[in-house]
Amino acid sequence: MPAPLQNDSFLRACWRQPTEHTPIWLMRQAGRYLPEYQRSRAKAGSFMGLATNPDYATEVTLQPLARFALDAAILFSDILTVPDAMGLGLSFEAGEGPRFAHPVRDEAAVKALQAPDLNKLRYVFDAVAQIRRSLNGRVPLIGFAGSPFTLACYMVEGAGSDDYRQIKSMLYARPDLLHRILAVNADAVAAYLNAQIEAGAQAVMLFDSWGGVLGHRAFEAFSLAYTRRVLAQLQREHAGQAIPRIVFTKGGGQWLEQIAASGADVVGLDWTCDLGKARLRVDDRVALQGNLDPMVLFAPPEAVAAEARAVLDSFGPPQRADGRCGGHVFNLGHGISQHTPTEHVAALVEAVHTHSAKLRAQG
Ligand code: CP3
């Protein structure tokens, strides 16, 4: 039997239930800004050396929790493990981003694409189970995957991109090929997330990091439609516990209502939206996650705290006058920068907990 949760504030906020303070975790909270991560990475030899070894993945997942009073852990892995298991040949060169040896560019490559054998991703599920045991109920563990569209960006471009020329060429010239990639990705991601849930993930998050580069109609047809296809296949609960689903589309604020109606329980927002206005738009039908600009963390601690308070004030007290409750999970609007000073992260977590408790006392 897994240990009962000692801090369930993150899950409660996802379900729009009252909490004593606003829970906080940070996208990319385990990573290069932590010197202890750099040491683990040097021992393991590479990023994939860390991710494919459940002992290392556990060690690195727990590192930010040892320093900061974060309210959730996120599995240490990467969104690109799924296309890697499809045989595309992932590598991370030092100082560069990810690269695929076999990008999916022509009709033959698209036809050959298949959802991976989940046994190739066994290391991820083993890591989830081991992290749960090590957390021992301290905070919940979030599992994750890339959205079908964001994965397709890397699979077609073969690497990160500034203009998304390859994938957009396919989108406009051969939409049938892109639809086939997205259908394979959606079914692969759903099976992958269900296996993470079976292994012990207590919430799941879809990273649609590049959905925001799409045109308005294309976003619905090529990103959101396949996010829905993933969510529709996910198991809703495990071991008697409901599993919240978070959908984060960077640059997706203009489609907030549509994303909120996709089957997501929580919608992640970047820093370009006003959280209070976003809350009014969804009328607390979903919880919201976000949305501090990660670059705020380069200002002095007092300025970090002031910006964090402004985000909390914008959302307002979760409990409403009419008795209903909203949900806010504090986060950055995108991943934390590798150059972030760790003391500023400590100031952020402290400010979010203190100020959000005060807001509730006043409200
Ligand atoms: O949030 C966490 O702490 C969990 C771990 C996690 C990683 N990647 C570890 C990682 C998560 C959730 C991701 C998601 C991810 N990966 C996304 C979606 C979120 C986002 O940032 O938009 C994307 C687009 C990727 C793809 C990816 N992986 C890139 C572009 C890079 C290289 C550049 C960069 O930003 O680091 C990676 C490598 C990667 N994934 C690192 C980490 C800690 C750095 C690897 C290293 O040690 O060199």
mmCIF file of C-alpha atoms and ligand atoms in Angstrom:
data_model
loop_
_atom_site.group_PDB
_atom_site.id
_atom_site.type_symbol
_atom_site.label_atom_id
_atom_site.label_comp_id
_atom_site.label_asym_id
_atom_site.label_seq_id
_atom_site.Cartn_x
_atom_site.Cartn_y
_atom_site.Cartn_z
ATOM 1 C CA MET A 1 0.000 0.000 0.000
ATOM 2 C CA PRO A 2 1.453 3.424 -0.892
ATOM 3 C CA ALA A 3 1.849 5.835 2.034
ATOM 4 C CA PRO A 4 -0.999 8.370 2.462
ATOM 5 C CA LEU A 5 -0.235 11.875 1.184
ATOM 6 C CA GLN A 6 1.102 14.295 3.788
ATOM 7 C CA ASN A 7 0.643 17.316 1.500
ATOM 8 C CA ASP A 8 -2.240 17.058 -0.954
ATOM 9 C CA SER A 9 -2.569 20.808 -1.623
ATOM 10 C CA PHE A 10 -1.587 20.366 -5.289
ATOM 11 C CA LEU A 11 -4.256 17.712 -5.944
ATOM 12 C CA ARG A 12 -6.869 19.694 -4.030
ATOM 13 C CA ALA A 13 -6.155 22.816 -6.104
ATOM 14 C CA CYS A 14 -6.419 20.756 -9.302
ATOM 15 C CA TRP A 15 -9.892 19.672 -8.175
ATOM 16 C CA ARG A 16 -10.830 23.219 -7.089
ATOM 17 C CA GLN A 17 -11.081 22.311 -3.428
ATOM 18 C CA PRO A 18 -10.013 24.663 -0.613
ATOM 19 C CA THR A 19 -6.339 24.682 0.412
ATOM 20 C CA GLU A 20 -4.472 26.553 3.151
ATOM 21 C CA HIS A 21 -2.038 28.045 0.674
ATOM 22 C CA THR A 22 -1.612 28.069 -3.094
ATOM 23 C CA PRO A 23 0.502 25.053 -4.062
ATOM 24 C CA ILE A 24 3.572 25.671 -6.189
ATOM 25 C CA TRP A 25 5.811 23.563 -8.405
ATOM 26 C CA LEU A 26 8.000 24.713 -11.296
ATOM 27 C CA MET A 27 8.230 23.430 -14.832
ATOM 28 C CA ARG A 28 11.753 21.966 -15.228
ATOM 29 C CA GLN A 29 12.244 22.167 -11.462
ATOM 30 C CA ALA A 30 14.830 19.372 -11.641
ATOM 31 C CA GLY A 31 17.537 20.547 -13.989
ATOM 32 C CA ARG A 32 20.606 22.461 -14.890
ATOM 33 C CA TYR A 33 20.169 25.470 -12.551
ATOM 34 C CA LEU A 34 20.859 23.088 -9.632
ATOM 35 C CA PRO A 35 24.559 22.312 -9.003
ATOM 36 C CA GLU A 36 23.580 18.895 -7.585
ATOM 37 C CA TYR A 37 21.847 18.116 -10.911
ATOM 38 C CA GLN A 38 25.037 18.985 -12.758
ATOM 39 C CA ARG A 39 26.951 16.585 -10.514
ATOM 40 C CA SER A 40 24.457 13.745 -11.075
ATOM 41 C CA ARG A 41 24.543 14.397 -14.824
ATOM 42 C CA ALA A 42 28.358 14.230 -14.847
ATOM 43 C CA LYS A 43 28.200 10.873 -13.025
ATOM 44 C CA ALA A 44 25.596 9.501 -15.452
ATOM 45 C CA GLY A 45 27.514 10.848 -18.464
ATOM 46 C CA SER A 46 24.535 12.368 -20.289
ATOM 47 C CA PHE A 47 20.947 13.496 -19.966
ATOM 48 C CA MET A 48 19.654 10.165 -21.334
ATOM 49 C CA GLY A 49 22.004 8.348 -18.946
ATOM 50 C CA LEU A 50 20.079 10.023 -16.115
ATOM 51 C CA ALA A 51 16.640 9.529 -17.607
ATOM 52 C CA THR A 52 17.028 5.840 -18.488
ATOM 53 C CA ASN A 53 18.347 4.816 -15.060
ATOM 54 C CA PRO A 54 15.567 4.728 -12.425
ATOM 55 C CA ASP A 55 18.066 5.295 -9.566
ATOM 56 C CA TYR A 56 19.369 8.477 -11.176
ATOM 57 C CA ALA A 57 15.909 9.590 -12.289
ATOM 58 C CA THR A 58 14.725 9.243 -8.686
ATOM 59 C CA GLU A 59 17.747 11.061 -7.268
ATOM 60 C CA VAL A 60 17.290 13.986 -9.653
ATOM 61 C CA THR A 61 13.493 14.180 -9.226
ATOM 62 C CA LEU A 62 13.955 14.600 -5.466
ATOM 63 C CA GLN A 63 16.739 17.219 -5.649
ATOM 64 C CA PRO A 64 14.539 20.345 -5.917
ATOM 65 C CA LEU A 65 12.281 19.026 -3.105
ATOM 66 C CA ALA A 66 15.270 18.820 -0.767
ATOM 67 C CA ARG A 67 15.979 22.528 -1.315
ATOM 68 C CA PHE A 68 12.530 24.095 -1.645
ATOM 69 C CA ALA A 69 9.101 23.509 -0.058
ATOM 70 C CA LEU A 70 7.539 22.561 -3.402
ATOM 71 C CA ASP A 71 4.066 21.009 -3.318
ATOM 72 C CA ALA A 72 4.510 18.483 -6.137
ATOM 73 C CA ALA A 73 7.236 16.391 -7.744
ATOM 74 C CA ILE A 74 7.474 15.884 -11.506
ATOM 75 C CA LEU A 75 8.940 12.761 -13.032
ATOM 76 C CA PHE A 76 12.439 13.351 -14.377
ATOM 77 C CA SER A 77 12.280 12.362 -18.030
ATOM 78 C CA ASP A 78 11.646 14.093 -21.355
ATOM 79 C CA ILE A 79 8.790 14.418 -23.813
ATOM 80 C CA LEU A 80 11.025 13.023 -26.574
ATOM 81 C CA THR A 81 11.339 9.536 -25.052
ATOM 82 C CA VAL A 82 8.202 8.547 -27.012
ATOM 83 C CA PRO A 83 9.484 9.340 -30.541
ATOM 84 C CA ASP A 84 12.840 7.862 -29.468
ATOM 85 C CA ALA A 85 11.036 4.584 -28.696
ATOM 86 C CA MET A 86 9.437 4.813 -32.184
ATOM 87 C CA GLY A 87 12.972 4.397 -33.550
ATOM 88 C CA LEU A 88 13.780 7.987 -34.534
ATOM 89 C CA GLY A 89 17.183 7.975 -32.813
ATOM 90 C CA LEU A 90 17.212 10.734 -30.174
ATOM 91 C CA SER A 91 20.433 12.401 -29.075
ATOM 92 C CA PHE A 92 21.180 15.431 -26.910
ATOM 93 C CA GLU A 93 24.471 17.025 -27.893
ATOM 94 C CA ALA A 94 26.087 19.032 -25.071
ATOM 95 C CA GLY A 95 25.191 22.704 -25.452
ATOM 96 C CA GLU A 96 22.671 21.960 -28.216
ATOM 97 C CA GLY A 97 19.067 20.920 -28.122
ATOM 98 C CA PRO A 98 17.656 17.500 -28.977
ATOM 99 C CA ARG A 99 18.207 15.939 -32.396
ATOM 100 C CA PHE A 100 16.627 12.988 -34.236
ATOM 101 C CA ALA A 101 18.798 10.893 -36.566
ATOM 102 C CA HIS A 102 15.733 9.857 -38.597
ATOM 103 C CA PRO A 103 13.241 12.711 -38.964
ATOM 104 C CA VAL A 104 9.823 11.883 -40.425
ATOM 105 C CA ARG A 105 9.659 13.917 -43.635
ATOM 106 C CA ASP A 106 8.306 11.805 -46.498
ATOM 107 C CA GLU A 107 5.368 9.550 -47.217
ATOM 108 C CA ALA A 108 7.367 6.335 -46.670
ATOM 109 C CA ALA A 109 8.573 7.479 -43.232
ATOM 110 C CA VAL A 110 5.056 8.535 -42.237
ATOM 111 C CA LYS A 111 3.596 5.187 -43.337
ATOM 112 C CA ALA A 112 6.242 3.266 -41.380
ATOM 113 C CA LEU A 113 5.509 5.170 -38.155
ATOM 114 C CA GLN A 114 3.888 3.155 -35.370
ATOM 115 C CA ALA A 115 3.089 3.592 -31.705
ATOM 116 C CA PRO A 116 6.091 2.158 -29.816
ATOM 117 C CA ASP A 117 6.264 -1.082 -27.898
ATOM 118 C CA LEU A 118 5.782 0.176 -24.323
ATOM 119 C CA ASN A 119 8.476 -2.243 -23.147
ATOM 120 C CA LYS A 120 11.011 0.145 -24.690
ATOM 121 C CA LEU A 121 9.773 2.756 -22.205
ATOM 122 C CA ARG A 122 9.847 0.414 -19.218
ATOM 123 C CA TYR A 123 12.619 2.559 -17.668
ATOM 124 C CA VAL A 124 10.118 5.436 -17.374
ATOM 125 C CA PHE A 125 7.485 3.348 -15.579
ATOM 126 C CA ASP A 126 10.156 1.831 -13.321
ATOM 127 C CA ALA A 127 11.297 5.365 -12.458
ATOM 128 C CA VAL A 128 7.711 6.415 -11.635
ATOM 129 C CA ALA A 129 7.296 3.455 -9.261
ATOM 130 C CA GLN A 130 10.646 4.067 -7.600
ATOM 131 C CA ILE A 131 10.035 7.813 -7.193
ATOM 132 C CA ARG A 132 6.660 7.091 -5.567
ATOM 133 C CA ARG A 133 8.351 4.769 -3.085
ATOM 134 C CA SER A 134 11.044 7.340 -2.307
ATOM 135 C CA LEU A 135 8.548 10.195 -1.917
ATOM 136 C CA ASN A 136 6.742 8.052 0.630
ATOM 137 C CA GLY A 137 3.660 10.294 0.501
ATOM 138 C CA ARG A 138 5.472 13.601 0.944
ATOM 139 C CA VAL A 139 3.901 15.274 -2.120
ATOM 140 C CA PRO A 140 2.120 13.923 -5.214
ATOM 141 C CA LEU A 141 4.024 12.870 -8.338
ATOM 142 C CA ILE A 142 3.131 14.355 -11.740
ATOM 143 C CA GLY A 143 3.657 12.234 -14.873
ATOM 144 C CA PHE A 144 3.813 13.887 -18.283
ATOM 145 C CA ALA A 145 4.084 13.591 -22.045
ATOM 146 C CA GLY A 146 4.391 15.901 -25.037
ATOM 147 C CA SER A 147 1.231 16.765 -26.938
ATOM 148 C CA PRO A 148 0.868 14.984 -30.288
ATOM 149 C CA PHE A 149 1.550 18.250 -32.140
ATOM 150 C CA THR A 150 4.599 19.279 -30.084
ATOM 151 C CA LEU A 151 6.110 15.817 -30.553
ATOM 152 C CA ALA A 152 5.416 16.059 -34.287
ATOM 153 C CA CYS A 153 7.336 19.362 -34.422
ATOM 154 C CA TYR A 154 10.521 17.591 -33.285
ATOM 155 C CA MET A 155 9.816 14.462 -35.351
ATOM 156 C CA VAL A 156 9.360 16.388 -38.611
ATOM 157 C CA GLU A 157 11.902 19.168 -38.039
ATOM 158 C CA GLY A 158 14.424 16.659 -36.633
ATOM 159 C CA ALA A 159 15.397 19.222 -33.957
ATOM 160 C CA GLY A 160 14.131 22.452 -32.422
ATOM 161 C CA SER A 161 13.176 25.134 -34.922
ATOM 162 C CA ASP A 162 12.833 28.915 -35.199
ATOM 163 C CA ASP A 163 10.225 28.979 -37.973
ATOM 164 C CA TYR A 164 8.677 25.457 -38.079
ATOM 165 C CA ARG A 165 9.159 25.486 -41.835
ATOM 166 C CA GLN A 166 9.243 21.709 -42.299
ATOM 167 C CA ILE A 167 6.188 20.867 -40.248
ATOM 168 C CA LYS A 168 4.182 23.815 -41.578
ATOM 169 C CA SER A 169 5.095 22.848 -45.159
ATOM 170 C CA MET A 170 3.684 19.406 -44.435
ATOM 171 C CA LEU A 171 0.635 20.914 -42.718
ATOM 172 C CA TYR A 172 -0.298 23.081 -45.704
ATOM 173 C CA ALA A 173 0.924 20.849 -48.561
ATOM 174 C CA ARG A 174 0.197 17.335 -47.260
ATOM 175 C CA PRO A 175 -2.196 17.644 -44.293
ATOM 176 C CA ASP A 176 -3.031 13.934 -44.680
ATOM 177 C CA LEU A 177 0.551 13.011 -43.738
ATOM 178 C CA LEU A 178 0.549 15.232 -40.668
ATOM 179 C CA HIS A 179 -2.843 13.885 -39.566
ATOM 180 C CA ARG A 180 -1.443 10.358 -39.749
ATOM 181 C CA ILE A 181 1.594 11.302 -37.586
ATOM 182 C CA LEU A 182 -0.680 13.016 -35.071
ATOM 183 C CA ALA A 183 -3.040 10.031 -34.836
ATOM 184 C CA VAL A 184 -0.103 7.687 -34.140
ATOM 185 C CA ASN A 185 1.294 10.149 -31.581
ATOM 186 C CA ALA A 186 -2.050 10.558 -29.816
ATOM 187 C CA ASP A 187 -2.538 6.833 -29.352
ATOM 188 C CA ALA A 188 1.100 6.378 -28.298
ATOM 189 C CA VAL A 189 0.904 9.230 -25.764
ATOM 190 C CA ALA A 190 -2.367 7.928 -24.308
ATOM 191 C CA ALA A 191 -0.908 4.439 -23.795
ATOM 192 C CA TYR A 192 2.284 5.968 -22.352
ATOM 193 C CA LEU A 193 0.385 8.154 -19.856
ATOM 194 C CA ASN A 194 -1.900 5.289 -18.840
ATOM 195 C CA ALA A 195 1.196 3.199 -18.098
ATOM 196 C CA GLN A 196 2.593 6.078 -15.984
ATOM 197 C CA ILE A 197 -0.724 6.209 -14.092
ATOM 198 C CA GLU A 198 -0.585 2.436 -13.541
ATOM 199 C CA ALA A 199 2.971 2.831 -12.221
ATOM 200 C CA GLY A 200 1.890 5.518 -9.737
ATOM 201 C CA ALA A 201 1.669 8.972 -11.386
ATOM 202 C CA GLN A 202 -0.975 10.920 -9.406
ATOM 203 C CA ALA A 203 -1.625 13.617 -12.040
ATOM 204 C CA VAL A 204 -0.649 13.894 -15.703
ATOM 205 C CA MET A 205 0.387 16.871 -17.780
ATOM 206 C CA LEU A 206 0.457 17.339 -21.556
ATOM 207 C CA PHE A 207 3.103 19.821 -22.741
ATOM 208 C CA ASP A 208 1.878 21.506 -25.914
ATOM 209 C CA SER A 209 4.924 23.742 -25.987
ATOM 210 C CA TRP A 210 4.609 24.709 -29.642
ATOM 211 C CA GLY A 211 0.821 24.679 -30.252
ATOM 212 C CA GLY A 212 0.960 28.486 -29.985
ATOM 213 C CA VAL A 213 2.911 28.802 -33.261
ATOM 214 C CA LEU A 214 -0.097 27.566 -35.231
ATOM 215 C CA GLY A 215 -2.653 29.670 -37.068
ATOM 216 C CA HIS A 216 -6.085 29.878 -35.503
ATOM 217 C CA ARG A 217 -7.790 27.166 -37.588
ATOM 218 C CA ALA A 218 -4.694 24.983 -37.624
ATOM 219 C CA PHE A 219 -4.516 25.018 -33.807
ATOM 220 C CA GLU A 220 -7.960 23.449 -33.549
ATOM 221 C CA ALA A 221 -7.403 20.880 -36.316
ATOM 222 C CA PHE A 222 -3.766 19.873 -35.678
ATOM 223 C CA SER A 223 -3.197 20.459 -31.968
ATOM 224 C CA LEU A 224 -6.379 20.591 -29.902
ATOM 225 C CA ALA A 225 -8.195 17.806 -31.772
ATOM 226 C CA TYR A 226 -5.347 15.422 -30.915
ATOM 227 C CA THR A 227 -5.061 16.644 -27.313
ATOM 228 C CA ARG A 228 -8.735 15.664 -27.013
ATOM 229 C CA ARG A 229 -7.971 12.283 -28.578
ATOM 230 C CA VAL A 230 -5.334 11.666 -25.882
ATOM 231 C CA LEU A 231 -7.538 12.809 -23.000
ATOM 232 C CA ALA A 232 -10.480 10.691 -24.184
ATOM 233 C CA GLN A 233 -8.339 7.554 -23.837
ATOM 234 C CA LEU A 234 -6.885 8.243 -20.374
ATOM 235 C CA GLN A 235 -8.023 6.328 -17.368
ATOM 236 C CA ARG A 236 -9.789 8.668 -14.956
ATOM 237 C CA GLU A 237 -8.627 7.047 -11.753
ATOM 238 C CA HIS A 238 -6.202 4.589 -10.265
ATOM 239 C CA ALA A 239 -6.324 2.779 -6.902
ATOM 240 C CA GLY A 240 -9.483 4.720 -6.066
ATOM 241 C CA GLN A 241 -7.872 8.137 -6.668
ATOM 242 C CA ALA A 242 -9.001 10.443 -9.491
ATOM 243 C CA ILE A 243 -6.132 11.567 -11.756
ATOM 244 C CA PRO A 244 -6.241 15.256 -12.771
ATOM 245 C CA ARG A 245 -5.086 16.164 -16.299
ATOM 246 C CA ILE A 246 -3.199 19.390 -16.946
ATOM 247 C CA VAL A 247 -2.960 20.804 -20.482
ATOM 248 C CA PHE A 248 -0.355 23.518 -21.094
ATOM 249 C CA THR A 249 -0.268 25.230 -24.479
ATOM 250 C CA LYS A 250 2.451 27.863 -24.531
ATOM 251 C CA GLY A 251 1.016 30.886 -26.323
ATOM 252 C CA GLY A 252 -2.465 29.339 -26.055
ATOM 253 C CA GLY A 253 -4.202 32.038 -23.992
ATOM 254 C CA GLN A 254 -6.448 33.088 -26.856
ATOM 255 C CA TRP A 255 -7.873 29.531 -27.019
ATOM 256 C CA LEU A 256 -8.440 29.219 -23.275
ATOM 257 C CA GLU A 257 -12.160 28.400 -23.491
ATOM 258 C CA GLN A 258 -11.600 25.681 -26.116
ATOM 259 C CA ILE A 259 -8.704 24.147 -24.154
ATOM 260 C CA ALA A 260 -10.801 24.254 -20.967
ATOM 261 C CA ALA A 261 -13.528 22.282 -22.792
ATOM 262 C CA SER A 262 -11.075 19.643 -24.103
ATOM 263 C CA GLY A 263 -11.385 17.335 -21.101
ATOM 264 C CA ALA A 264 -8.595 19.059 -19.133
ATOM 265 C CA ASP A 265 -9.093 19.569 -15.397
ATOM 266 C CA VAL A 266 -6.337 22.181 -15.208
ATOM 267 C CA VAL A 267 -5.184 24.595 -17.925
ATOM 268 C CA GLY A 268 -1.606 25.890 -17.827
ATOM 269 C CA LEU A 269 -1.040 29.490 -18.931
ATOM 270 C CA ASP A 270 2.069 31.397 -19.905
ATOM 271 C CA TRP A 271 2.874 34.886 -18.611
ATOM 272 C CA THR A 272 1.255 36.743 -21.514
ATOM 273 C CA CYS A 273 -2.254 36.312 -20.007
ATOM 274 C CA ASP A 274 -3.839 38.046 -17.050
ATOM 275 C CA LEU A 275 -4.730 35.251 -14.640
ATOM 276 C CA GLY A 276 -7.735 37.104 -13.172
ATOM 277 C CA LYS A 277 -9.258 37.653 -16.615
ATOM 278 C CA ALA A 278 -8.506 34.040 -17.552
ATOM 279 C CA ARG A 279 -10.335 32.925 -14.397
ATOM 280 C CA LEU A 280 -13.403 34.958 -15.371
ATOM 281 C CA ARG A 281 -13.335 33.455 -18.856
ATOM 282 C CA VAL A 282 -13.453 29.873 -17.563
ATOM 283 C CA ASP A 283 -15.658 30.783 -14.572
ATOM 284 C CA ASP A 284 -13.817 28.238 -12.396
ATOM 285 C CA ARG A 285 -14.938 25.307 -14.545
ATOM 286 C CA VAL A 286 -11.269 24.243 -14.588
ATOM 287 C CA ALA A 287 -8.317 25.104 -12.352
ATOM 288 C CA LEU A 288 -5.525 27.309 -13.746
ATOM 289 C CA GLN A 289 -1.779 26.744 -13.511
ATOM 290 C CA GLY A 290 0.844 29.443 -13.934
ATOM 291 C CA ASN A 291 1.933 31.994 -14.856
ATOM 292 C CA LEU A 292 5.011 33.919 -13.681
ATOM 293 C CA ASP A 293 7.482 34.957 -16.383
ATOM 294 C CA PRO A 294 10.529 32.716 -15.685
ATOM 295 C CA MET A 295 12.757 35.760 -16.280
ATOM 296 C CA VAL A 296 11.342 37.407 -13.126
ATOM 297 C CA LEU A 297 13.675 35.045 -11.263
ATOM 298 C CA PHE A 298 16.659 37.119 -12.422
ATOM 299 C CA ALA A 299 15.481 40.123 -10.387
ATOM 300 C CA PRO A 300 16.440 40.484 -6.682
ATOM 301 C CA PRO A 301 14.437 38.369 -4.181
ATOM 302 C CA GLU A 302 12.210 41.311 -3.096
ATOM 303 C CA ALA A 303 11.196 41.916 -6.726
ATOM 304 C CA VAL A 304 10.573 38.182 -7.230
ATOM 305 C CA ALA A 305 8.287 38.196 -4.180
ATOM 306 C CA ALA A 306 6.412 41.288 -5.414
ATOM 307 C CA GLU A 307 5.818 39.723 -8.850
ATOM 308 C CA ALA A 308 4.639 36.476 -7.215
ATOM 309 C CA ARG A 309 2.181 38.433 -5.042
ATOM 310 C CA ALA A 310 0.855 40.205 -8.148
ATOM 311 C CA VAL A 311 0.121 36.824 -9.802
ATOM 312 C CA LEU A 312 -1.661 35.575 -6.656
ATOM 313 C CA ASP A 313 -3.635 38.831 -6.320
ATOM 314 C CA SER A 314 -4.667 38.635 -9.947
ATOM 315 C CA PHE A 315 -6.195 35.171 -9.420
ATOM 316 C CA GLY A 316 -7.683 36.325 -6.104
ATOM 317 C CA PRO A 317 -8.807 34.145 -3.194
ATOM 318 C CA PRO A 318 -9.889 30.746 -4.598
ATOM 319 C CA GLN A 319 -13.044 30.654 -2.423
ATOM 320 C CA ARG A 320 -15.872 32.729 -3.958
ATOM 321 C CA ALA A 321 -18.697 34.647 -2.313
ATOM 322 C CA ASP A 322 -21.227 32.246 -3.885
ATOM 323 C CA GLY A 323 -19.658 29.269 -2.096
ATOM 324 C CA ARG A 324 -17.933 27.830 -5.163
ATOM 325 C CA CYS A 325 -14.177 27.482 -5.260
ATOM 326 C CA GLY A 326 -11.612 28.047 -7.977
ATOM 327 C CA GLY A 327 -8.257 26.322 -8.216
ATOM 328 C CA HIS A 328 -4.837 27.888 -8.733
ATOM 329 C CA VAL A 329 -1.590 25.963 -8.969
ATOM 330 C CA PHE A 330 1.278 28.449 -8.948
ATOM 331 C CA ASN A 331 3.931 27.817 -11.599
ATOM 332 C CA LEU A 332 6.109 29.617 -14.080
ATOM 333 C CA GLY A 333 4.718 30.374 -17.527
ATOM 334 C CA HIS A 334 7.412 28.113 -19.049
ATOM 335 C CA GLY A 335 10.408 26.089 -17.858
ATOM 336 C CA ILE A 336 12.898 27.591 -15.424
ATOM 337 C CA SER A 337 16.074 28.919 -17.056
ATOM 338 C CA GLN A 338 19.321 27.047 -16.455
ATOM 339 C CA HIS A 339 20.911 30.348 -15.341
ATOM 340 C CA THR A 340 18.426 30.978 -12.493
ATOM 341 C CA PRO A 341 19.964 31.756 -9.058
ATOM 342 C CA THR A 342 18.718 29.138 -6.587
ATOM 343 C CA GLU A 343 18.192 31.713 -3.763
ATOM 344 C CA HIS A 344 15.634 33.448 -5.938
ATOM 345 C CA VAL A 345 13.689 30.209 -6.304
ATOM 346 C CA ALA A 346 13.651 29.896 -2.503
ATOM 347 C CA ALA A 347 12.287 33.464 -2.265
ATOM 348 C CA LEU A 348 9.572 32.645 -4.787
ATOM 349 C CA VAL A 349 8.337 29.529 -2.971
ATOM 350 C CA GLU A 350 8.333 31.355 0.369
ATOM 351 C CA ALA A 351 6.432 34.358 -1.059
ATOM 352 C CA VAL A 352 3.780 32.158 -2.713
ATOM 353 C CA HIS A 353 3.100 30.204 0.468
ATOM 354 C CA THR A 354 3.070 33.232 2.783
ATOM 355 C CA HIS A 355 1.078 35.615 0.631
ATOM 356 C CA SER A 356 -1.495 33.045 -0.500
ATOM 357 C CA ALA A 357 -2.197 32.049 3.128
ATOM 358 C CA LYS A 358 -2.680 35.757 3.949
ATOM 359 C CA LEU A 359 -5.076 36.211 1.001
ATOM 360 C CA ARG A 360 -7.262 33.403 2.359
ATOM 361 C CA ALA A 361 -7.258 34.891 5.862
ATOM 362 C CA GLN A 362 -8.461 38.253 4.450
ATOM 363 C CA GLY A 363 -10.955 36.758 1.982
HETATM 364 O O1 CP3 B 1 9.999 19.560 -15.370
HETATM 365 C C1 CP3 B 1 10.861 18.745 -14.954
HETATM 366 O O2 CP3 B 1 11.718 19.011 -14.097
HETATM 367 C C2 CP3 B 1 10.779 17.319 -15.500
HETATM 368 C C3 CP3 B 1 11.682 16.990 -16.551
HETATM 369 C C4 CP3 B 1 11.455 17.529 -17.961
HETATM 370 C C5 CP3 B 1 12.532 17.669 -18.870
HETATM 371 N N1 CP3 B 1 12.029 18.020 -20.083
HETATM 372 C C6 CP3 B 1 13.947 17.435 -18.544
HETATM 373 C C7 CP3 B 1 15.007 17.952 -19.431
HETATM 374 C C8 CP3 B 1 10.280 17.881 -18.648
HETATM 375 C C9 CP3 B 1 8.858 17.962 -18.148
HETATM 376 C C10 CP3 B 1 10.671 18.178 -19.998
HETATM 377 C C11 CP3 B 1 9.696 18.551 -21.037
HETATM 378 C C12 CP3 B 1 10.189 18.994 -22.352
HETATM 379 N N2 CP3 B 1 11.276 18.563 -23.056
HETATM 380 C C13 CP3 B 1 9.493 19.920 -23.177
HETATM 381 C C14 CP3 B 1 8.180 20.562 -22.820
HETATM 382 C C15 CP3 B 1 8.339 21.700 -21.895
HETATM 383 C C16 CP3 B 1 8.971 22.926 -22.503
HETATM 384 O O3 CP3 B 1 10.046 23.310 -22.018
HETATM 385 O O4 CP3 B 1 8.379 23.473 -23.437
HETATM 386 C C17 CP3 B 1 10.241 20.073 -24.358
HETATM 387 C C18 CP3 B 1 9.894 20.977 -25.518
HETATM 388 C C19 CP3 B 1 11.366 19.198 -24.279
HETATM 389 C C20 CP3 B 1 12.402 18.964 -25.315
HETATM 390 C C21 CP3 B 1 13.777 19.240 -24.819
HETATM 391 N N3 CP3 B 1 14.441 18.466 -23.889
HETATM 392 C C22 CP3 B 1 14.640 20.304 -25.183
HETATM 393 C C23 CP3 B 1 14.286 21.393 -26.154
HETATM 394 C C24 CP3 B 1 15.843 20.143 -24.460
HETATM 395 C C25 CP3 B 1 17.133 20.932 -24.545
HETATM 396 C C26 CP3 B 1 17.057 22.337 -24.185
HETATM 397 C C27 CP3 B 1 16.566 22.618 -22.787
HETATM 398 O O5 CP3 B 1 15.617 23.432 -22.645
HETATM 399 O O6 CP3 B 1 17.065 22.060 -21.819
HETATM 400 C C28 CP3 B 1 15.669 19.027 -23.623
HETATM 401 C C29 CP3 B 1 16.668 18.489 -22.660
HETATM 402 C C30 CP3 B 1 16.242 18.421 -21.241
HETATM 403 N N4 CP3 B 1 15.055 17.889 -20.797
HETATM 404 C C31 CP3 B 1 17.010 18.822 -20.111
HETATM 405 C C32 CP3 B 1 16.238 18.525 -18.973
HETATM 406 C C33 CP3 B 1 16.637 18.709 -17.535
HETATM 407 C C34 CP3 B 1 18.410 19.405 -20.148
HETATM 408 C C35 CP3 B 1 19.333 18.292 -20.471
HETATM 409 C C36 CP3 B 1 20.731 18.544 -19.993
HETATM 410 O O7 CP3 B 1 21.042 18.193 -18.833
HETATM 411 O O8 CP3 B 1 21.529 19.035 -20.809
#
